[in-house]
Short mmCIF file of C-alpha atoms and ligand atoms in Angstrom, two decimals:
data_model
loop_
_atom_site.label_atom_id
_atom_site.label_comp_id
_atom_site.label_asym_id
_atom_site.label_seq_id
_atom_site.Cartn_x
_atom_site.Cartn_y
_atom_site.Cartn_z
CA MET A 1 31.96 -27.56 -28.95
CA LYS A 2 30.93 -26.07 -32.34
CA LYS A 3 27.23 -26.50 -31.52
CA ILE A 4 27.89 -24.68 -27.96
CA LEU A 5 29.45 -21.97 -29.89
CA LEU A 6 26.71 -21.65 -32.26
CA PHE A 7 24.15 -21.44 -29.32
CA CYS A 8 26.24 -18.92 -27.70
CA TYR A 9 26.53 -16.75 -30.69
CA THR A 10 22.81 -16.98 -31.22
CA VAL A 11 21.89 -16.09 -27.80
CA ALA A 12 24.63 -13.38 -27.55
CA ALA A 13 23.35 -11.96 -30.93
CA LEU A 14 19.71 -11.70 -29.44
CA GLN A 15 21.05 -10.27 -26.11
CA GLY A 16 23.43 -7.54 -27.76
CA PHE A 17 26.33 -9.86 -27.14
CA SER A 18 25.64 -9.25 -23.35
CA SER A 19 26.26 -12.93 -22.17
CA CYS A 20 25.35 -16.51 -22.88
CA SER A 21 22.45 -16.68 -20.41
CA SER A 22 20.70 -14.21 -18.69
CA ASN A 23 20.89 -15.90 -15.30
CA GLN A 24 24.54 -15.83 -15.38
CA PRO A 25 26.25 -12.96 -13.93
CA LYS A 26 28.27 -10.90 -16.54
CA GLU A 27 31.81 -11.85 -16.86
CA ASP A 28 34.41 -9.75 -15.79
CA TYR A 29 36.66 -8.80 -18.91
CA SER A 30 38.50 -5.98 -17.05
CA TRP A 31 41.81 -7.69 -17.76
CA LEU A 32 40.97 -8.05 -21.32
CA LYS A 33 40.14 -4.17 -21.83
CA ASN A 34 43.29 -3.62 -19.76
CA ALA A 35 45.20 -5.80 -22.12
CA ILE A 36 44.17 -3.98 -25.17
CA ASP A 37 44.43 -0.38 -23.82
CA THR A 38 47.71 -1.21 -22.72
CA SER A 39 48.87 -2.91 -25.93
CA VAL A 40 47.30 0.26 -27.98
CA GLN A 41 49.12 2.86 -25.89
CA GLN A 42 52.56 0.97 -25.90
CA LEU A 43 52.27 0.87 -29.83
CA GLU A 44 51.09 4.33 -30.29
CA GLU A 45 53.98 5.65 -28.08
CA THR A 46 56.45 3.37 -30.16
CA VAL A 47 55.32 4.80 -33.26
CA ALA A 48 55.78 8.21 -32.09
CA ASP A 49 59.30 7.53 -30.74
CA VAL A 50 60.31 5.82 -34.10
CA GLY A 51 58.92 8.77 -36.21
CA ASP A 52 59.60 8.53 -39.84
CA SER A 53 62.91 6.41 -39.32
CA VAL A 54 62.75 3.32 -41.40
CA LEU A 55 63.17 1.13 -38.28
CA LEU A 56 61.25 -2.05 -37.17
CA PRO A 57 61.27 -2.54 -33.61
CA ARG A 58 62.41 -6.16 -32.78
CA ALA A 59 63.40 -6.35 -28.79
CA ILE A 60 65.21 -5.07 -26.08
CA TRP A 61 69.24 -6.00 -26.28
CA THR A 62 69.97 -8.27 -23.46
CA GLY A 63 73.54 -9.48 -22.25
CA TYR A 64 74.35 -12.87 -20.77
CA ASP A 65 76.32 -14.48 -18.16
CA MET A 66 78.54 -17.49 -19.45
CA ASP A 67 77.59 -19.44 -16.21
CA PHE A 68 74.03 -18.82 -16.68
CA LEU A 69 74.04 -20.07 -19.91
CA CYS A 70 76.25 -23.08 -19.14
CA ASN A 71 73.74 -23.94 -16.04
CA GLN A 72 70.65 -23.42 -18.37
CA LEU A 73 72.33 -25.66 -21.06
CA GLN A 74 73.90 -27.93 -18.56
CA ARG A 75 77.06 -27.98 -20.81
CA ASP A 76 80.59 -27.30 -20.21
CA PRO A 77 81.82 -24.07 -21.17
CA SER A 78 84.41 -25.76 -23.35
CA THR A 79 81.66 -27.14 -25.46
CA PHE A 80 80.77 -23.67 -26.50
CA LYS A 81 81.66 -21.87 -29.97
CA ASP A 82 81.95 -18.40 -29.11
CA SER A 83 81.74 -17.15 -32.61
CA LEU A 84 77.86 -18.40 -32.84
CA ARG A 85 76.93 -16.08 -29.97
CA VAL A 86 75.43 -12.89 -30.27
CA LYS A 87 77.73 -10.10 -28.71
CA PRO A 88 75.79 -7.05 -27.85
CA ILE A 89 77.64 -3.85 -27.45
CA LYS A 90 77.68 -3.43 -23.56
CA ALA A 91 76.25 0.12 -23.91
CA SER A 92 73.34 -1.27 -25.92
CA ILE A 93 71.82 -3.40 -23.16
CA GLY A 94 68.38 -2.41 -21.95
CA SER A 95 68.02 -0.33 -25.41
CA ARG A 96 65.69 -1.07 -28.01
CA ARG A 97 66.86 -3.59 -30.65
CA TYR A 98 65.42 -3.02 -34.20
CA CYS A 99 65.56 -5.43 -36.84
CA GLY A 100 69.19 -5.46 -38.56
CA SER A 101 67.16 -4.57 -41.94
CA ILE A 102 64.00 -5.33 -43.70
CA TYR A 103 65.25 -8.80 -44.44
CA ASP A 104 65.39 -9.93 -40.52
CA TRP A 105 62.95 -12.52 -40.06
CA THR A 106 61.17 -10.50 -37.63
CA SER A 107 60.22 -7.52 -39.72
CA GLY A 108 56.61 -8.27 -40.47
CA PHE A 109 55.64 -8.45 -36.83
CA PHE A 110 55.64 -4.58 -35.70
CA PRO A 111 53.43 -3.61 -38.68
CA GLY A 112 51.32 -6.88 -38.21
CA ASN A 113 50.92 -5.59 -34.41
CA LEU A 114 49.79 -2.27 -35.71
CA TRP A 115 47.08 -3.95 -38.03
CA TYR A 116 45.76 -6.24 -34.88
CA ALA A 117 45.64 -3.14 -32.82
CA TYR A 118 43.61 -1.49 -35.53
CA GLN A 119 41.54 -4.62 -35.93
CA LEU A 120 40.83 -4.55 -32.30
CA THR A 121 39.85 -0.93 -31.90
CA GLY A 122 39.20 0.46 -35.23
CA LYS A 123 41.38 3.54 -34.73
CA GLU A 124 42.25 5.11 -37.69
CA ASN A 125 45.49 6.40 -36.68
CA LEU A 126 46.67 2.69 -36.08
CA LYS A 127 45.70 1.91 -39.53
CA ALA A 128 47.79 4.66 -41.02
CA SER A 129 50.94 3.57 -38.99
CA ALA A 130 50.37 0.04 -40.09
CA ALA A 131 50.09 0.70 -43.46
CA LYS A 132 53.47 3.08 -43.39
CA PHE A 133 55.47 0.13 -41.56
CA THR A 134 54.15 -2.28 -43.92
CA ASN A 135 55.09 -0.52 -46.94
CA TYR A 136 58.73 -0.47 -45.47
CA LEU A 137 58.69 -4.11 -46.56
CA TYR A 138 58.09 -3.89 -50.23
CA PRO A 139 61.22 -5.05 -51.65
CA VAL A 140 61.09 -8.24 -49.41
CA ARG A 141 58.68 -9.41 -52.21
CA LYS A 142 61.62 -10.41 -54.56
CA TYR A 143 63.74 -11.95 -51.45
CA THR A 144 64.06 -15.50 -51.83
CA GLY A 145 67.00 -16.14 -49.41
CA THR A 146 64.88 -17.73 -46.35
CA HIS A 147 61.46 -19.54 -45.51
CA ASP A 148 60.71 -16.72 -43.30
CA ILE A 149 59.33 -14.55 -46.18
CA GLY A 150 55.97 -16.17 -44.94
CA PHE A 151 56.27 -14.57 -41.53
CA MET A 152 57.63 -11.49 -43.00
CA MET A 153 54.95 -10.85 -45.49
CA ASN A 154 51.71 -12.61 -44.27
CA CYS A 155 52.18 -10.80 -40.73
CA SER A 156 52.46 -7.44 -42.57
CA TYR A 157 51.09 -7.47 -46.17
CA GLY A 158 48.77 -10.29 -45.52
CA ASN A 159 47.02 -8.57 -42.75
CA ALA A 160 46.83 -5.47 -44.77
CA ASN A 161 45.12 -7.29 -47.38
CA ARG A 162 42.49 -8.68 -44.82
CA LEU A 163 41.82 -5.22 -43.26
CA ALA A 164 42.23 -2.89 -46.48
CA PRO A 165 42.00 -5.15 -49.65
CA ALA A 166 44.09 -3.80 -52.72
CA ASP A 167 44.97 -5.83 -55.97
CA SER A 168 48.50 -4.24 -55.41
CA ILE A 169 48.82 -6.07 -52.07
CA GLN A 170 47.49 -9.30 -53.57
CA SER A 171 50.37 -9.44 -56.42
CA ILE A 172 53.05 -8.64 -53.70
CA LEU A 173 51.59 -11.72 -51.60
CA VAL A 174 51.46 -13.96 -54.85
CA GLN A 175 55.10 -13.07 -55.77
CA THR A 176 56.11 -13.88 -52.17
CA ALA A 177 54.36 -17.00 -52.28
CA ASP A 178 55.85 -18.18 -55.60
CA ASN A 179 59.40 -17.37 -54.07
CA LEU A 180 58.50 -19.43 -51.01
CA CYS A 181 57.08 -22.21 -53.39
CA ASP A 182 60.72 -22.23 -55.28
CA ARG A 183 62.34 -23.27 -52.06
CA PHE A 184 60.09 -26.67 -52.07
CA ASN A 185 62.08 -29.67 -53.10
CA PRO A 186 59.79 -32.37 -54.74
CA ASN A 187 62.27 -35.10 -53.89
CA ILE A 188 62.35 -34.24 -50.32
CA GLY A 189 58.90 -32.99 -50.06
CA CYS A 190 59.68 -29.89 -48.08
CA ILE A 191 60.39 -26.27 -48.24
CA ARG A 192 63.94 -25.67 -47.45
CA SER A 193 64.24 -23.17 -44.45
CA TRP A 194 67.78 -22.01 -44.20
CA ASP A 195 70.37 -21.12 -46.43
CA PHE A 196 73.25 -20.93 -43.82
CA GLY A 197 75.05 -23.53 -41.64
CA LYS A 198 76.49 -27.04 -41.79
CA TRP A 199 73.06 -28.79 -43.09
CA ASN A 200 72.50 -30.22 -46.58
CA PHE A 201 68.87 -29.40 -46.66
CA PRO A 202 67.70 -27.79 -43.02
CA VAL A 203 64.06 -27.90 -42.44
CA ILE A 204 62.86 -26.32 -38.84
CA ILE A 205 59.86 -27.03 -37.19
CA ASP A 206 59.15 -23.16 -37.33
CA ASN A 207 58.71 -23.56 -41.51
CA MET A 208 55.23 -24.79 -40.46
CA MET A 209 54.25 -21.07 -39.78
CA ASN A 210 55.21 -20.03 -43.26
CA LEU A 211 52.24 -22.29 -44.54
CA ASP A 212 49.80 -19.75 -43.64
CA LEU A 213 50.92 -17.43 -46.67
CA LEU A 214 50.47 -20.26 -49.12
CA PHE A 215 47.14 -21.16 -47.79
CA TYR A 216 46.04 -17.50 -48.15
CA VAL A 217 47.32 -17.11 -51.54
CA ASN A 218 45.59 -20.24 -52.59
CA HIS A 219 42.33 -18.49 -51.46
CA LEU A 220 43.33 -15.40 -53.43
CA THR A 221 44.08 -17.15 -56.63
CA ASN A 222 42.36 -20.67 -56.57
CA ASN A 223 45.59 -21.88 -57.75
CA PRO A 224 45.95 -25.21 -56.06
CA LYS A 225 49.86 -25.19 -56.36
CA TYR A 226 50.32 -23.34 -53.11
CA LYS A 227 47.98 -25.54 -51.09
CA ASP A 228 49.42 -28.57 -52.49
CA ILE A 229 53.04 -27.60 -51.56
CA ALA A 230 52.02 -26.57 -47.99
CA LEU A 231 50.36 -29.74 -47.15
CA LYS A 232 53.17 -31.92 -48.64
CA HIS A 233 55.60 -29.88 -46.54
CA ALA A 234 53.37 -30.48 -43.51
CA GLU A 235 52.90 -34.24 -44.13
CA THR A 236 56.64 -34.76 -44.37
CA THR A 237 57.42 -32.75 -41.19
CA LEU A 238 54.78 -34.94 -39.53
CA LYS A 239 56.66 -38.11 -40.62
CA ASN A 240 60.38 -36.92 -39.54
CA HIS A 241 60.16 -33.92 -37.03
CA PHE A 242 58.33 -35.92 -34.17
CA ARG A 243 59.05 -38.17 -31.22
CA GLU A 244 56.78 -40.84 -29.96
CA ASP A 245 55.76 -38.27 -27.37
CA TYR A 246 54.62 -35.86 -29.95
CA SER A 247 57.29 -33.29 -29.02
CA SER A 248 59.51 -32.33 -32.25
CA TYR A 249 63.07 -31.75 -32.95
CA HIS A 250 63.90 -28.24 -33.96
CA VAL A 251 65.79 -29.15 -37.18
CA VAL A 252 65.72 -31.89 -39.32
CA SER A 253 67.98 -32.04 -42.31
CA TYR A 254 67.41 -33.87 -45.58
CA LYS A 255 69.96 -35.53 -47.95
CA ASN A 256 68.98 -34.61 -51.58
CA ASP A 257 67.42 -38.27 -52.16
CA GLY A 258 64.69 -37.14 -49.12
CA ASN A 259 66.24 -39.47 -46.60
CA VAL A 260 67.02 -37.65 -43.25
CA GLU A 261 70.75 -36.41 -42.88
CA LEU A 262 70.43 -35.66 -39.00
CA LYS A 263 67.81 -34.33 -36.38
CA CYS A 264 69.21 -31.67 -34.04
CA THR A 265 68.62 -28.44 -32.14
CA HIS A 266 69.83 -24.82 -33.03
CA GLN A 267 67.49 -23.10 -30.17
CA GLY A 268 66.93 -25.55 -27.91
CA LYS A 269 68.68 -26.73 -24.85
CA ASN A 270 69.93 -29.83 -26.65
CA ASP A 271 69.08 -32.02 -29.56
CA ASP A 272 66.66 -34.46 -27.72
CA SER A 273 64.89 -31.60 -25.67
CA SER A 274 61.50 -29.83 -26.40
CA TRP A 275 62.28 -26.34 -27.15
CA ALA A 276 59.34 -24.44 -25.93
CA ARG A 277 58.56 -22.05 -29.07
CA GLY A 278 59.04 -25.08 -31.49
CA GLN A 279 56.24 -26.86 -29.92
CA ALA A 280 54.06 -23.74 -30.06
CA TRP A 281 55.08 -23.62 -33.92
CA GLY A 282 53.96 -26.93 -34.28
CA VAL A 283 50.58 -26.79 -32.69
CA TYR A 284 49.81 -23.71 -34.59
CA GLY A 285 50.91 -25.10 -37.80
CA TYR A 286 48.81 -28.26 -37.76
CA THR A 287 45.75 -26.34 -36.69
CA SER A 288 46.19 -24.28 -39.75
CA CYS A 289 46.60 -27.29 -41.89
CA TYR A 290 43.70 -28.88 -40.41
CA ARG A 291 41.41 -25.73 -41.02
CA GLU A 292 42.73 -25.67 -44.58
CA SER A 293 42.48 -29.45 -45.47
CA LYS A 294 39.90 -30.87 -43.13
CA ASP A 295 42.34 -33.91 -43.00
CA THR A 296 41.85 -35.47 -39.54
CA LEU A 297 45.49 -36.59 -39.83
CA PHE A 298 46.74 -32.94 -39.18
CA LEU A 299 43.79 -32.68 -36.44
CA GLN A 300 45.08 -35.37 -34.43
CA GLN A 301 48.61 -34.16 -34.91
CA ALA A 302 47.42 -30.64 -33.54
CA LYS A 303 45.47 -32.04 -30.52
CA ASN A 304 48.47 -34.57 -29.73
CA ILE A 305 51.02 -31.52 -29.54
CA ALA A 306 48.47 -29.55 -27.49
CA ASN A 307 48.11 -32.44 -25.01
CA MET A 308 51.65 -33.02 -24.78
CA ILE A 309 52.28 -29.24 -24.01
CA MET A 310 49.58 -28.90 -21.48
CA LYS A 311 51.05 -32.22 -19.72
CA CYS A 312 54.75 -30.92 -19.84
CA VAL A 313 54.24 -27.45 -18.62
CA LYS A 314 55.86 -26.97 -15.23
CA THR A 315 54.86 -23.62 -14.08
CA ASP A 316 51.51 -22.49 -12.09
CA ASP A 317 50.91 -19.80 -14.43
CA ALA A 318 51.08 -22.09 -17.68
CA ILE A 319 53.89 -19.83 -19.16
CA PRO A 320 56.51 -22.53 -20.40
CA LEU A 321 60.09 -22.51 -19.35
CA TRP A 322 62.26 -21.61 -22.47
CA ASP A 323 62.50 -25.25 -23.07
CA TYR A 324 60.44 -27.98 -21.62
CA ASP A 325 63.40 -29.82 -20.79
CA ALA A 326 65.40 -26.68 -19.20
CA PRO A 327 66.31 -26.84 -15.50
CA ASP A 328 63.31 -26.43 -13.25
CA MET A 329 64.98 -23.63 -11.14
CA PRO A 330 63.61 -20.13 -10.14
CA GLU A 331 66.20 -18.59 -12.40
CA THR A 332 65.20 -20.50 -15.43
CA PRO A 333 63.33 -17.72 -18.08
CA ARG A 334 60.05 -18.61 -19.32
CA ASP A 335 59.27 -17.74 -22.81
CA ALA A 336 55.97 -15.40 -23.23
CA SER A 337 56.13 -16.00 -26.91
CA ALA A 338 55.95 -19.60 -26.83
CA ALA A 339 52.69 -18.92 -24.45
CA SER A 340 51.01 -16.50 -26.94
CA ILE A 341 51.62 -18.56 -30.01
CA THR A 342 50.28 -21.68 -28.06
CA ALA A 343 47.42 -19.53 -26.63
CA SER A 344 46.15 -18.24 -30.36
CA ALA A 345 46.75 -21.89 -31.72
CA LEU A 346 44.50 -23.25 -28.91
CA ILE A 347 41.63 -21.21 -29.46
CA GLU A 348 41.64 -21.78 -33.26
CA LEU A 349 42.09 -25.43 -32.42
CA SER A 350 38.84 -25.36 -30.07
CA THR A 351 36.66 -23.86 -32.81
CA LEU A 352 37.45 -26.66 -35.11
CA ILE A 353 36.26 -29.34 -33.18
CA GLU A 354 33.66 -30.83 -30.93
CA ASP A 355 35.38 -31.28 -27.98
CA GLY A 356 37.45 -27.95 -27.68
CA GLN A 357 36.44 -26.53 -24.34
CA VAL A 358 39.75 -27.94 -22.88
CA TYR A 359 41.70 -25.98 -25.31
CA LEU A 360 39.76 -22.89 -24.94
CA ASP A 361 39.96 -23.00 -21.07
CA TYR A 362 44.02 -23.47 -21.42
CA ALA A 363 44.29 -20.69 -23.96
CA GLU A 364 42.33 -18.49 -21.35
CA LYS A 365 44.47 -19.24 -18.86
CA LEU A 366 47.44 -18.35 -20.64
CA LEU A 367 45.84 -15.34 -21.82
CA LYS A 368 45.08 -14.22 -18.15
CA SER A 369 48.55 -14.92 -17.29
CA LEU A 370 49.98 -13.07 -19.85
CA SER A 371 47.82 -9.85 -18.98
CA SER A 372 48.86 -9.94 -15.62
CA ASP A 373 51.42 -7.47 -14.02
CA ALA A 374 54.04 -10.32 -14.32
CA TYR A 375 54.02 -10.22 -18.05
CA LEU A 376 51.92 -7.28 -19.27
CA ALA A 377 54.14 -4.00 -19.45
CA LYS A 378 53.10 -1.00 -17.70
CA VAL A 379 52.40 1.94 -20.20
CA GLY A 380 55.69 3.84 -20.75
CA THR A 381 57.92 1.14 -19.81
CA ASN A 382 59.52 -1.86 -21.54
CA GLN A 383 60.66 0.25 -24.43
CA GLY A 384 57.08 0.21 -25.93
CA PHE A 385 56.66 -3.57 -26.15
CA ILE A 386 53.64 -5.21 -24.96
CA LEU A 387 54.82 -8.25 -23.16
CA MET A 388 58.06 -9.02 -21.28
CA HIS A 389 59.83 -12.18 -20.61
CA SER A 390 60.55 -14.01 -23.86
CA VAL A 391 63.53 -15.78 -25.03
CA GLY A 392 64.91 -15.75 -28.56
CA SER A 393 67.91 -18.05 -28.71
CA LEU A 394 69.17 -18.77 -25.45
CA PRO A 395 72.30 -21.22 -26.73
CA ASN A 396 73.31 -18.48 -28.89
CA GLY A 397 73.19 -15.65 -26.35
CA SER A 398 70.24 -13.62 -27.84
CA GLU A 399 67.19 -12.09 -26.56
CA ILE A 400 67.13 -13.69 -22.95
CA ASP A 401 64.27 -13.10 -21.08
CA THR A 402 63.30 -9.95 -22.75
CA PRO A 403 60.05 -8.65 -24.84
CA ILE A 404 60.18 -9.50 -28.57
CA ASN A 405 57.95 -8.45 -31.27
CA TYR A 406 56.47 -11.74 -32.26
CA ALA A 407 55.34 -12.42 -28.41
CA ASP A 408 53.20 -9.27 -28.86
CA TYR A 409 52.12 -10.31 -32.21
CA TYR A 410 50.60 -13.68 -31.22
CA TYR A 411 49.29 -12.16 -28.22
CA LEU A 412 47.19 -9.95 -30.01
CA GLU A 413 46.09 -12.34 -32.30
CA ALA A 414 45.02 -14.38 -29.40
CA LEU A 415 42.79 -11.60 -27.95
CA ILE A 416 41.32 -11.13 -31.28
CA ARG A 417 40.47 -14.69 -31.57
CA TYR A 418 39.49 -14.98 -27.96
CA MET A 419 37.23 -12.15 -28.38
CA GLN A 420 35.61 -13.44 -31.75
CA VAL A 421 34.87 -16.98 -29.94
CA LYS A 422 33.42 -15.14 -27.01
CA GLY A 423 31.41 -12.82 -29.21
CA LEU A 424 32.86 -9.59 -27.72
CA ASP A 425 33.84 -6.45 -29.08
CA TYR A 426 36.03 -3.83 -27.65
CA LYS A 427 33.34 -1.10 -27.33
CA SER A 428 31.14 -3.35 -25.00
CA LEU A 429 34.08 -4.17 -22.81
N1 LIG B 1 61.92 -18.82 -36.33
C1 LIG B 1 62.99 -18.56 -35.30
C2 LIG B 1 62.59 -18.56 -34.00
O1 LIG B 1 61.40 -18.86 -33.67
O2 LIG B 1 63.22 -18.07 -33.16
#
């Protein structure tokens, strides 16, 4: 794969990136151009709509129907704890949902979307908007209450530093990474995910995504502490989160001596099911770990999870149901966020190995599905979000079959990675 890519890059460079071989017809990338143009217009309209209010778009408010939830979860209504579920105000259903505060775990994605749209097109207005929304998160550099500071700050300030580097941004990232490292327990070998709930020391598969902040700060500082902690966390998670078929539990809680207290779910169908986004976080996280460590244990894990995902998907368009074990019925919601995270991960995975074509092909299928009318919003609709049809937390009655900012984030990231692999740039589409 690597050799093929190198060959394509060389030939494409000689041909002005026109195509891999002059004998082949030029590939039709109109779907890609439409995806980027739609994304940019949606983001620009949202920026205009939000104006100078300190608000970060997150999703669209949805309600839920109890019978529907019970059918999806195959549970008796009497087993529900009503207090756990989000109860949207009826009048708000269908309107734009903003992050509750800058400390919401999704607060970094909207600024990140603007950075990615800027990277894709070079449009200066997007860069200015990205910087403005990123700066709203400045106080988060001192926040220590969740592992999600990795998502929040790497997607906003991390992209800011990549695309418009500044010493002041680097110190923000270092401070955040130090706070994330303070959540690492050496007896357990993991970073603690949550500070709420019934668990002694909860670690969720999503935590694999926060490691990229540590890898990035390792590169910025050359201090091995960040990478060592990240890789130890990945190693412990590999040992305890996965089942024989490489699907993963959502939550593993540890006792203080490092033994496992319990394994369960918080957002999946049931404790033993395979929550779709969790599997996506896993393949993405282990791909990052291999990129940074070149440890083949992590590569094999990434491939195993990717193969499991490709085997378990039940839909023709490859966009997974919200849980791989959800009932296979027409009304079961799909999760575009899981698809966009998987697409982004598999494109990167394909570039790290010789035999990566199968992963690139699958990612391309996901991207084409997401870029179709079934998932990509029409300009001016969908409250300004790019993709429709994600699921946040079905068991908690939250964000069911709705756009969500992180689906858009990983979609844009996947588009960027796809264009890099294909040697494309926006202006030549
Ligand atoms: N990290 C929370 C989620 O994936 O919903």
